[in-house]
PDB file of C-alpha atoms in Angstrom:
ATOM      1  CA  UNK A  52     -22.188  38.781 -43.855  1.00 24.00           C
ATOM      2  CA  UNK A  53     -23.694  42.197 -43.011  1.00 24.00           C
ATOM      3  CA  UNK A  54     -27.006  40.873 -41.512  1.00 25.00           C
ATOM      4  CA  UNK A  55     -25.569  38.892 -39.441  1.00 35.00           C
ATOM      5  CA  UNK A  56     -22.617  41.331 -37.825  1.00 34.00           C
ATOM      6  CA  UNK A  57     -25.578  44.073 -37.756  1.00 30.00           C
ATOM      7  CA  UNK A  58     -27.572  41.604 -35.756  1.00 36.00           C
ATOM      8  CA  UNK A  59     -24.582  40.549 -33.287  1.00 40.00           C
ATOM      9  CA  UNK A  60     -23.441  44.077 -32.944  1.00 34.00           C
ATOM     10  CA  UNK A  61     -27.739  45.044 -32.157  1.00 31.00           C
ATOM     11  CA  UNK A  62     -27.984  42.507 -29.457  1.00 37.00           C
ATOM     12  CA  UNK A  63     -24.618  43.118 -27.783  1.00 38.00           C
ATOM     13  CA  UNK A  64     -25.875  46.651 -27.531  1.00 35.00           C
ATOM     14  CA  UNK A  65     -29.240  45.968 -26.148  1.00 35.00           C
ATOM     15  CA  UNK A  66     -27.313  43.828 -23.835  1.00 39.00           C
ATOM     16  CA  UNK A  67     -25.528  46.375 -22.038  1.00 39.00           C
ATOM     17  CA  UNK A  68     -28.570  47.759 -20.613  1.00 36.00           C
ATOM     18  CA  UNK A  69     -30.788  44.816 -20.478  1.00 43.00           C
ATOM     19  CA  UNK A  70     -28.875  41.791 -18.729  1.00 40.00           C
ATOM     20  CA  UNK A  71     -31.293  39.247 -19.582  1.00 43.00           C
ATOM     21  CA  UNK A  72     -30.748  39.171 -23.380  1.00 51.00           C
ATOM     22  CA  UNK A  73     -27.637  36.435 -24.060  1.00 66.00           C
ATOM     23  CA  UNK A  74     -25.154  37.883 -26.199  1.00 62.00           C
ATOM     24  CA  UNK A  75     -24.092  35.991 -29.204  1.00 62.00           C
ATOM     25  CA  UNK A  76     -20.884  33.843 -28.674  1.00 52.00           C
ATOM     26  CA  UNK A  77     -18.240  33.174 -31.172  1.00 49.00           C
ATOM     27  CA  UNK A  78     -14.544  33.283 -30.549  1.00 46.00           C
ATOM     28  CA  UNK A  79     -12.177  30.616 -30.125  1.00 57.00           C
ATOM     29  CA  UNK A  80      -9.547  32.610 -26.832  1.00 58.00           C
ATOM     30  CA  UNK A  81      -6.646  30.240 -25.563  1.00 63.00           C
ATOM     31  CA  UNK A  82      -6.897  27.960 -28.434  1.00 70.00           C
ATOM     32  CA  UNK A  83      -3.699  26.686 -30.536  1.00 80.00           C
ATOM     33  CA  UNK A  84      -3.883  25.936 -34.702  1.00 87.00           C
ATOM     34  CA  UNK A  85      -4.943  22.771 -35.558  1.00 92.00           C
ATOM     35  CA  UNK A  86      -5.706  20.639 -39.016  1.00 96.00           C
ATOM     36  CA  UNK A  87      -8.900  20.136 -40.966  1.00 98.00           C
ATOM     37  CA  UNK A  88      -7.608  16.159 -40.767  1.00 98.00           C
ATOM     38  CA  UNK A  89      -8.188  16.045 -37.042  1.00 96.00           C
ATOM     39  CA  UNK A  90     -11.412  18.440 -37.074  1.00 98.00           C
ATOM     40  CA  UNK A  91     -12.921  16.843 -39.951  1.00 98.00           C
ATOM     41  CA  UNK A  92     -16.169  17.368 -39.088  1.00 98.00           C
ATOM     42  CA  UNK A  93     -15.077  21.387 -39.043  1.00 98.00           C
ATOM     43  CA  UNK A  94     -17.127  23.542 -41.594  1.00 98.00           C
ATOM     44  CA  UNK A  95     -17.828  27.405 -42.202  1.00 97.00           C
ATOM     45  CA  UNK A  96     -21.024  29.011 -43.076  1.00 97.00           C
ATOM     46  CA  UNK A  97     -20.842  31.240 -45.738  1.00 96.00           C
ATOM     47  CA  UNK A  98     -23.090  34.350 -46.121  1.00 96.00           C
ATOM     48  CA  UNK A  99     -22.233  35.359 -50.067  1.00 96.00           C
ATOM     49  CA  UNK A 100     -19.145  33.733 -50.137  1.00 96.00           C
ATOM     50  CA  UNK A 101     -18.010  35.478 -46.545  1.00 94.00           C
ATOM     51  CA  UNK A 102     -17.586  33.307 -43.610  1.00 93.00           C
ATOM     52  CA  UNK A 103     -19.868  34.125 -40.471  1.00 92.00           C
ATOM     53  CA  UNK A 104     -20.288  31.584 -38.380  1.00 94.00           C
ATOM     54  CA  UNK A 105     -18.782  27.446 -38.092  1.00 96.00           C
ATOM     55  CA  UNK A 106     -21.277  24.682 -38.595  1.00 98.00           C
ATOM     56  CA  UNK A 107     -20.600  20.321 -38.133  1.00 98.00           C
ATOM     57  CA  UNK A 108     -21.221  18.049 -40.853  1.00 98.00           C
ATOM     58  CA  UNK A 109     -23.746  14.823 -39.957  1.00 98.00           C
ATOM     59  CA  UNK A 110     -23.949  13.377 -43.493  1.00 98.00           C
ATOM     60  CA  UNK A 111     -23.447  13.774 -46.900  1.00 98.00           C
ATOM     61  CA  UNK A 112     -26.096  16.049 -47.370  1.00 98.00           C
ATOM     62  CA  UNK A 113     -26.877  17.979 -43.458  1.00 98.00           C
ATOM     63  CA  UNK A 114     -24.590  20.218 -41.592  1.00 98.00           C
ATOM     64  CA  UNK A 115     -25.672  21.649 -38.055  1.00 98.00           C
ATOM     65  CA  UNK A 116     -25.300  24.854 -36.940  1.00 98.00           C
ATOM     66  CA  UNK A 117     -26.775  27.648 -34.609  1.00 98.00           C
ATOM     67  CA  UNK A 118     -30.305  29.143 -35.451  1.00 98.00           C
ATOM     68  CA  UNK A 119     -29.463  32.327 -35.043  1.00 96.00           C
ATOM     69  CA  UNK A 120     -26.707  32.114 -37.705  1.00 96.00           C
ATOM     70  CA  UNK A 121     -29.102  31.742 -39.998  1.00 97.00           C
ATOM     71  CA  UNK A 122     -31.645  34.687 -38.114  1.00 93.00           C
ATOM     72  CA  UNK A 123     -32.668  36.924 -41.898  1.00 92.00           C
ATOM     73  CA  UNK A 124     -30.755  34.880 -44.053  1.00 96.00           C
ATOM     74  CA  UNK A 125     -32.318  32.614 -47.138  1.00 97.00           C
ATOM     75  CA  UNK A 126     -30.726  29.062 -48.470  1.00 98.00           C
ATOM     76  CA  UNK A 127     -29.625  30.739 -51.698  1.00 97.00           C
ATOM     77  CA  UNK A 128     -27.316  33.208 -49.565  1.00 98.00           C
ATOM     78  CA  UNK A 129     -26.117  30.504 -47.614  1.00 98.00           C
ATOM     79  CA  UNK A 130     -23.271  28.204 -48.106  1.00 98.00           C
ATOM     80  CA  UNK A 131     -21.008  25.706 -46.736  1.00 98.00           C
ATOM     81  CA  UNK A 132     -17.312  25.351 -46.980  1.00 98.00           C
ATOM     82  CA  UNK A 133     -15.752  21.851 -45.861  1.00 98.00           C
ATOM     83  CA  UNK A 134     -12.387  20.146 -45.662  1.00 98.00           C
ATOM     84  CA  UNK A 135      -9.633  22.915 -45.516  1.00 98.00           C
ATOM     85  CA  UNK A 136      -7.626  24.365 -41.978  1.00 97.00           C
ATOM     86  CA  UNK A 137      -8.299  27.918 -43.963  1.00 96.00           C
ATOM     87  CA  UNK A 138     -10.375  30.339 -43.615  1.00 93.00           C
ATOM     88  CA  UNK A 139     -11.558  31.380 -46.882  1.00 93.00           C
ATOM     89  CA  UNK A 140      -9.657  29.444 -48.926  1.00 96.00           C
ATOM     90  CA  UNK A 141      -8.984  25.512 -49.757  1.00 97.00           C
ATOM     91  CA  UNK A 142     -11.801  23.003 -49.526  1.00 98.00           C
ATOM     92  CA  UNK A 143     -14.943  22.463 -51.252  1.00 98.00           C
ATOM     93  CA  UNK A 144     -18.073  25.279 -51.078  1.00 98.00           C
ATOM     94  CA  UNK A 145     -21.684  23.486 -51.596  1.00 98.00           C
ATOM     95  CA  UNK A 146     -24.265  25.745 -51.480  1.00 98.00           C
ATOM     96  CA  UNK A 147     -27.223  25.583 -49.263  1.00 98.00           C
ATOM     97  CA  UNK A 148     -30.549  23.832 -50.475  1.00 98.00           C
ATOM     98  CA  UNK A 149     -32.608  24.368 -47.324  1.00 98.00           C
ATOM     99  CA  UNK A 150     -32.449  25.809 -43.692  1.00 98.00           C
ATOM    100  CA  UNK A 151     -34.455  23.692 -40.588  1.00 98.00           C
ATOM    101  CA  UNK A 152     -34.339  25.821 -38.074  1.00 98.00           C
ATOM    102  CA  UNK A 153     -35.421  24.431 -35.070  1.00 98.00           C
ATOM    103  CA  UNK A 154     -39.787  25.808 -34.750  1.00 97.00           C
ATOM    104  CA  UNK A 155     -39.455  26.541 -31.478  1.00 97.00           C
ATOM    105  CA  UNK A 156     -36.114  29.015 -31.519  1.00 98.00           C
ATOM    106  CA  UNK A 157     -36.556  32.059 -29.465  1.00 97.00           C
ATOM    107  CA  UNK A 158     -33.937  34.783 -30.917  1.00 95.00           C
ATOM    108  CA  UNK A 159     -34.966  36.693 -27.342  1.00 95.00           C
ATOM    109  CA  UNK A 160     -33.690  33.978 -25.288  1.00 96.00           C
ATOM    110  CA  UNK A 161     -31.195  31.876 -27.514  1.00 97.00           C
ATOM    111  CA  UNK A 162     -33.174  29.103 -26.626  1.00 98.00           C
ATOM    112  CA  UNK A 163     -33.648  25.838 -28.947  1.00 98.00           C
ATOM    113  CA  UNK A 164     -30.738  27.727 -30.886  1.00 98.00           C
ATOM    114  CA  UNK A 165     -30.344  24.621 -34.028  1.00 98.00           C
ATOM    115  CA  UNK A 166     -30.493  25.131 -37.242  1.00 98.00           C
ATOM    116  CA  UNK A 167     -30.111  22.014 -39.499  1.00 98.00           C
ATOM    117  CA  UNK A 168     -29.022  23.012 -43.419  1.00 98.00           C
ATOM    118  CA  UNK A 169     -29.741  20.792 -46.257  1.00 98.00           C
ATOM    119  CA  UNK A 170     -27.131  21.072 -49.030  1.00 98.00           C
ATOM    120  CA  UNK A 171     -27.792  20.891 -52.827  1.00 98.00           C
ATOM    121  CA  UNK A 172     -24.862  18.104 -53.717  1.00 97.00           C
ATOM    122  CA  UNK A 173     -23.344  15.702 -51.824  1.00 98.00           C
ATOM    123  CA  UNK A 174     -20.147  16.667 -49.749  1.00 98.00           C
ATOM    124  CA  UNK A 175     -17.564  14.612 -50.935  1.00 98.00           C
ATOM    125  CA  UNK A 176     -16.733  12.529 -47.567  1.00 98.00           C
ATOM    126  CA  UNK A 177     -12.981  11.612 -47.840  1.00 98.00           C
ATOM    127  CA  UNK A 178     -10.233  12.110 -44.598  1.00 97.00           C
ATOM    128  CA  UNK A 179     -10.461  15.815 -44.537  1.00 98.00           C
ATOM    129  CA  UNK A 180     -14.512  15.786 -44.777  1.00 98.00           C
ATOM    130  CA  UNK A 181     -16.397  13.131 -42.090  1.00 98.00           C
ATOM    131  CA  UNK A 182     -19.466  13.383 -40.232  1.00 98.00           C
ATOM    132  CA  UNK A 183     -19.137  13.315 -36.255  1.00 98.00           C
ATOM    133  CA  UNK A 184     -21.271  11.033 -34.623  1.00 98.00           C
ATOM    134  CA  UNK A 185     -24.110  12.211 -32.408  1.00 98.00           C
ATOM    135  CA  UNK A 186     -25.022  11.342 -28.695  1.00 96.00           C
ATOM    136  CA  UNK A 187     -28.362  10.012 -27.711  1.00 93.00           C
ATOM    137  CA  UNK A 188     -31.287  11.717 -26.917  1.00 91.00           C
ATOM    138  CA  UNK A 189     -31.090  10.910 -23.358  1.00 85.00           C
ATOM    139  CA  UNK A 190     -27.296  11.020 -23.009  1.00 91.00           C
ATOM    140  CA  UNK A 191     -26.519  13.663 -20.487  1.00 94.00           C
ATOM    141  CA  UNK A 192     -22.262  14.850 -20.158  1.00 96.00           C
ATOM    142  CA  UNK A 193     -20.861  14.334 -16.744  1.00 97.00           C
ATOM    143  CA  UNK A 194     -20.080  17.526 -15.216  1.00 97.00           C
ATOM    144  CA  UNK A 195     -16.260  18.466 -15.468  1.00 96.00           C
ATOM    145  CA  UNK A 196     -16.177  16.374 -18.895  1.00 97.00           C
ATOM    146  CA  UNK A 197     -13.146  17.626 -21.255  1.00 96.00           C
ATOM    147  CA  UNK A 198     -14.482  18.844 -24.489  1.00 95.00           C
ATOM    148  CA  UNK A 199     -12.993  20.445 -27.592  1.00 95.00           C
ATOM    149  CA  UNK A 200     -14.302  23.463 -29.267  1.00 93.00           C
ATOM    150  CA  UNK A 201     -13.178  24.864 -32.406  1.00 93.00           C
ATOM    151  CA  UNK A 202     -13.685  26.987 -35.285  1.00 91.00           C
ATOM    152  CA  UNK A 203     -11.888  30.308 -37.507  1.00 88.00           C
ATOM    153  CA  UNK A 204     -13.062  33.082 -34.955  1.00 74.00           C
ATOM    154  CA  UNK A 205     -11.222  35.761 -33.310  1.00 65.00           C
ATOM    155  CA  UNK A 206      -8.537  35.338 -30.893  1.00 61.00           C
ATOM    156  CA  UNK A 207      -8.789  37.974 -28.667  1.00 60.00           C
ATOM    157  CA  UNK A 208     -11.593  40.789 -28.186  1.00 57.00           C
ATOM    158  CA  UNK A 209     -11.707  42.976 -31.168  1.00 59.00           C
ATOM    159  CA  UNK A 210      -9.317  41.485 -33.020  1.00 61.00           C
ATOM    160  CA  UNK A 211      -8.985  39.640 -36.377  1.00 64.00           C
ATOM    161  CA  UNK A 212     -10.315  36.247 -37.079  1.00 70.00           C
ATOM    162  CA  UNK A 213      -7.684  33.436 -37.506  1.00 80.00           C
ATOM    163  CA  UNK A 214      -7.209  32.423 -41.195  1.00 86.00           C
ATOM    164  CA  UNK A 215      -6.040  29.082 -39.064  1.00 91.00           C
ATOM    165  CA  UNK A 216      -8.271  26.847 -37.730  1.00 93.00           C
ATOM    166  CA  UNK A 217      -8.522  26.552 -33.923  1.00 90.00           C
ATOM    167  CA  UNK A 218      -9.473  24.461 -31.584  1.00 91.00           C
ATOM    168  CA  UNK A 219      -9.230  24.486 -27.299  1.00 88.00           C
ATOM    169  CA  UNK A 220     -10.269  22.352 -24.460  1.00 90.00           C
ATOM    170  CA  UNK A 221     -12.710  23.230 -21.749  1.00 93.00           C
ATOM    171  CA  UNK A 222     -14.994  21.064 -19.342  1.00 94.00           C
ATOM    172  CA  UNK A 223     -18.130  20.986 -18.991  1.00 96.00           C
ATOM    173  CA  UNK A 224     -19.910  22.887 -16.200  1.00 96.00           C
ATOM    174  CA  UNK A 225     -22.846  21.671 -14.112  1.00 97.00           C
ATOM    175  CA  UNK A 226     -26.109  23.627 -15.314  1.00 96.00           C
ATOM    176  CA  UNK A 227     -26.806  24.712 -11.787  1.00 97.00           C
ATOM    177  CA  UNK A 228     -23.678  26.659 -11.570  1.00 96.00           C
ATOM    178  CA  UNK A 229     -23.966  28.203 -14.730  1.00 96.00           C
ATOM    179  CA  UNK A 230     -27.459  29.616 -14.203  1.00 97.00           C
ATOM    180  CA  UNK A 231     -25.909  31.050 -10.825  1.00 97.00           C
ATOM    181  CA  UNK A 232     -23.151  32.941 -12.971  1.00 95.00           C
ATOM    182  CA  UNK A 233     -25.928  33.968 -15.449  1.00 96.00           C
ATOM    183  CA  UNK A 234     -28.230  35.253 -12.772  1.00 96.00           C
ATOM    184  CA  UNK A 235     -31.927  36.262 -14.106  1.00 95.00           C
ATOM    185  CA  UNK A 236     -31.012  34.999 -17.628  1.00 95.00           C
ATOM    186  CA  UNK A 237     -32.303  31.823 -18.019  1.00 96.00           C
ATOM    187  CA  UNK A 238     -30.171  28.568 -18.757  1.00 97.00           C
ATOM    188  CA  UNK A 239     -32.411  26.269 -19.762  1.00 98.00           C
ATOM    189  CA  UNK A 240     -32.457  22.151 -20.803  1.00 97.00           C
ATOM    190  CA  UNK A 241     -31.739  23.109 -24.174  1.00 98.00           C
ATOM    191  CA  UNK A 242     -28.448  24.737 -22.977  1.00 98.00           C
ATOM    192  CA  UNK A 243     -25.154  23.603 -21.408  1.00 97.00           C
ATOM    193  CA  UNK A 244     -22.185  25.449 -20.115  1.00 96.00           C
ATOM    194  CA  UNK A 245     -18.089  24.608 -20.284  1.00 94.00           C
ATOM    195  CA  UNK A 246     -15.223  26.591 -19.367  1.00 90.00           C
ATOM    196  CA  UNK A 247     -11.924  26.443 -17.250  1.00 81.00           C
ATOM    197  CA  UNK A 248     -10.813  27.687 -14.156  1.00 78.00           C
ATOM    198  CA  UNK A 249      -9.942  31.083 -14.090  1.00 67.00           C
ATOM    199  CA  UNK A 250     -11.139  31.852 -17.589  1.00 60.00           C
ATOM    200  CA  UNK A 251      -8.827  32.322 -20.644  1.00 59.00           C
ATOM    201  CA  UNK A 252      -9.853  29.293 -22.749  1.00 52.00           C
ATOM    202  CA  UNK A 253     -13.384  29.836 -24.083  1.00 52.00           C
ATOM    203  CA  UNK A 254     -15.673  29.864 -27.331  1.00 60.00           C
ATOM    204  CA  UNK A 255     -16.727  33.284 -27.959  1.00 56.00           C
ATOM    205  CA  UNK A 256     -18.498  35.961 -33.195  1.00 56.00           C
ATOM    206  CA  UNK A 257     -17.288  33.973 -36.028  1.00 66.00           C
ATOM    207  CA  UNK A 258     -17.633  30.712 -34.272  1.00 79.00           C
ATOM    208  CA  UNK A 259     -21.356  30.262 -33.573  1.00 91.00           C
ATOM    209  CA  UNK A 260     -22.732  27.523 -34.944  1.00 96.00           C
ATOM    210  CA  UNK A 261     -19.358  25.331 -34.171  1.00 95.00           C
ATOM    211  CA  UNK A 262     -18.569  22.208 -32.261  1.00 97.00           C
ATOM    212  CA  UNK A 263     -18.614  20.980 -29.240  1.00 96.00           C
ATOM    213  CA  UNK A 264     -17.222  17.582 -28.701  1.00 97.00           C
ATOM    214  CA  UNK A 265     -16.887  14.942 -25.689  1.00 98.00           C
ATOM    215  CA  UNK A 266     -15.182  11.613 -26.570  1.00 97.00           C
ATOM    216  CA  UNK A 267     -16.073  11.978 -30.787  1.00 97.00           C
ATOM    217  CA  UNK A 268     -19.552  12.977 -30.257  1.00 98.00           C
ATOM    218  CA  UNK A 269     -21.131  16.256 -31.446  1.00 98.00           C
ATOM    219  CA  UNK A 270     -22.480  17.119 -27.803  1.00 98.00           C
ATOM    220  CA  UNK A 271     -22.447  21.376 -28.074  1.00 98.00           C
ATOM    221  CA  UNK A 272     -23.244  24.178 -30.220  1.00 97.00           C
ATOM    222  CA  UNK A 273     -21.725  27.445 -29.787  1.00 94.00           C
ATOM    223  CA  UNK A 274     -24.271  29.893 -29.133  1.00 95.00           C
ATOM    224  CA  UNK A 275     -24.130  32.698 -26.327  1.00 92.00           C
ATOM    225  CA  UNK A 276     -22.702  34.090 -23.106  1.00 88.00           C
ATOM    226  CA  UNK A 277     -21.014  37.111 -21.359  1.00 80.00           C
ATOM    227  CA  UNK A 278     -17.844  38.329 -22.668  1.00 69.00           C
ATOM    228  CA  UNK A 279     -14.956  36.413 -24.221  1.00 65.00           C
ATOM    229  CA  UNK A 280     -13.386  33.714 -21.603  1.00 65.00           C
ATOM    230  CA  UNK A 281     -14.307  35.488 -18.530  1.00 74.00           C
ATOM    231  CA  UNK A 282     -13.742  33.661 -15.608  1.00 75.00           C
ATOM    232  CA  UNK A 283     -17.315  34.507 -14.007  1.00 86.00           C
ATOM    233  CA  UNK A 284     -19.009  33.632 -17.379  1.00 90.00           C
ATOM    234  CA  UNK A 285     -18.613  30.193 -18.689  1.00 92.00           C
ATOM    235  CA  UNK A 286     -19.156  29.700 -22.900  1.00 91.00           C
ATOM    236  CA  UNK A 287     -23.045  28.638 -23.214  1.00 94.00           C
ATOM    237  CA  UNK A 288     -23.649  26.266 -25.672  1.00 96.00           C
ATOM    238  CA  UNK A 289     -26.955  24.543 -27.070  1.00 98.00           C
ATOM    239  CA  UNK A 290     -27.157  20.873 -25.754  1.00 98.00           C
ATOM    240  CA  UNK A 291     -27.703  18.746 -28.561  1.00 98.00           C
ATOM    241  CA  UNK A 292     -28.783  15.270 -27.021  1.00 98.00           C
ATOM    242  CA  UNK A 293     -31.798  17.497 -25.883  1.00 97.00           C
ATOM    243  CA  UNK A 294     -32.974  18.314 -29.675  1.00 98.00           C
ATOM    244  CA  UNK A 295     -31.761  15.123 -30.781  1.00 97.00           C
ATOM    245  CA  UNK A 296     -35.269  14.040 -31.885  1.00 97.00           C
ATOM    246  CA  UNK A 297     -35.386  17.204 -34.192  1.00 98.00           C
ATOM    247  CA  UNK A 298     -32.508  16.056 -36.126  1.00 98.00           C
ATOM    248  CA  UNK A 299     -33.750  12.794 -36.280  1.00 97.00           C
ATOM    249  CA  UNK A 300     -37.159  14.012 -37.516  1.00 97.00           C
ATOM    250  CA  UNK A 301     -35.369  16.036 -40.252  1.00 98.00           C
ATOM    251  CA  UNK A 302     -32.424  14.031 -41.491  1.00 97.00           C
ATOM    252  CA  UNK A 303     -32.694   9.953 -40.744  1.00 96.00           C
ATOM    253  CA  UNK A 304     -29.786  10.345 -38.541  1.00 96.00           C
TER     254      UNK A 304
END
């Protein structure tokens, strides 16, 4: 749990001076509680037992998450907790056999930010603990697309995490206008953007690594962006359909 909070708080501070580093993302702001039954795909990463970032089962045996929740960390200090609304309680914990993070991750940019983790027993798939499909590798989401995100993080700046799981709906934003909000920090093809109008529903520490979903398919994973639901910042999220091949590669699926 330490690594990673030192790391997030290093690279928020770097931030402030240096505008092109992304800052870590991670908090669910606007959202409203939801159950494990209708987010079954919902997991948290463990670091010794402590939850620091959200992750989406694909099988049995694979969960996704960010790469740079796993940034210093080794499989035997990883694990996964799956099927409870909870945060730190309820479910089942498997630990973590394996971490593929994605070869070409650049912790400077964010970019390529995927991680795939390869547990050591089966999760035991039932209604509160199902995979979530996965788009093609040439599916692109229509701008202005509805999507869900959810995940255990905090609810405001500064403040707490939710022991309740949360979830919130923003749309998808065109990549053109998000690299305009972003400036000189790039957005690149592994990346897209959602948000709302006027800010106040976002993703945002504690929830990197978690879903992003369009019509039951995993198409987003919470990774960076500029403060928490600002309205001149949409949530930046790492486009799956564009690394589908190194999923495939890894797992089958």
């Amino acid at each position: 749990m330490f690594k990673l909070v030192l790391v997030s708080a290093l690279v928020a501070a770097v931030s402030a001076t240096n505008p092109r580093i992304p800052q870590l993302d991670g908090r669910i702001i606007g959202g409203q509680d939801v159950n494990i039954e209708d987010y079954p795909y919902q997991s948290s990463l463990l670091f010794f037992g402590a939850h620091v970032c959200a992750a989406s089962i694909l099988s049995e045996r694979f969960v996704l998450t960010a790469a740079h929740c796993t940034k210093g960390s080794t499989a035997n200090e990883l694990s996964v907790r799956a099927g409870s609304s909870h945060l730190g309680t309820g479910g089942v914990v498997v630990q973590v056999k394996r971490i593929l993070k994605n070869p070409q991750y650049d912790s400077w940019t964010v970019d390529y930010d995927m991680a795939l983790l390869e547990l050591d027993f089966p999760l035991p798939l039932g209604p509160r603990i199902q995979p979530i499909a996965l788009p093609r590798s040439s599916q692109t989401v229509p701008v202005g697309s509805q999507a869900v995100v959810s995940g255990w993080g905090v609810t405001e700046e500064n403040g707490p995490s939710s022991l309740q799981l949360q979830a919130v709906n923003v749309n998808v934003v065109s990549s053109q206008d998000c690299q305009e909000s972003y400036g000189s920090t790039p957005v690149t093809e592994r990346m897209m953007c959602a948000a709302v109008p006027g800010g106040g529903k976002d993703a945002c520490q504690g929830d990197s690594g978690g879903p992003l979903v369009v019509n039951g398919e995993l198409v987003g994973i919470v990774s960076w962006g500029t403060g928490c639901a600002d309205p001149e910042y949409p949530g930046v999220y790492a486009n799956v359909a564009s690394m589908r091949d190194f999923i495939t590669e890894n797992t089958g699926l």
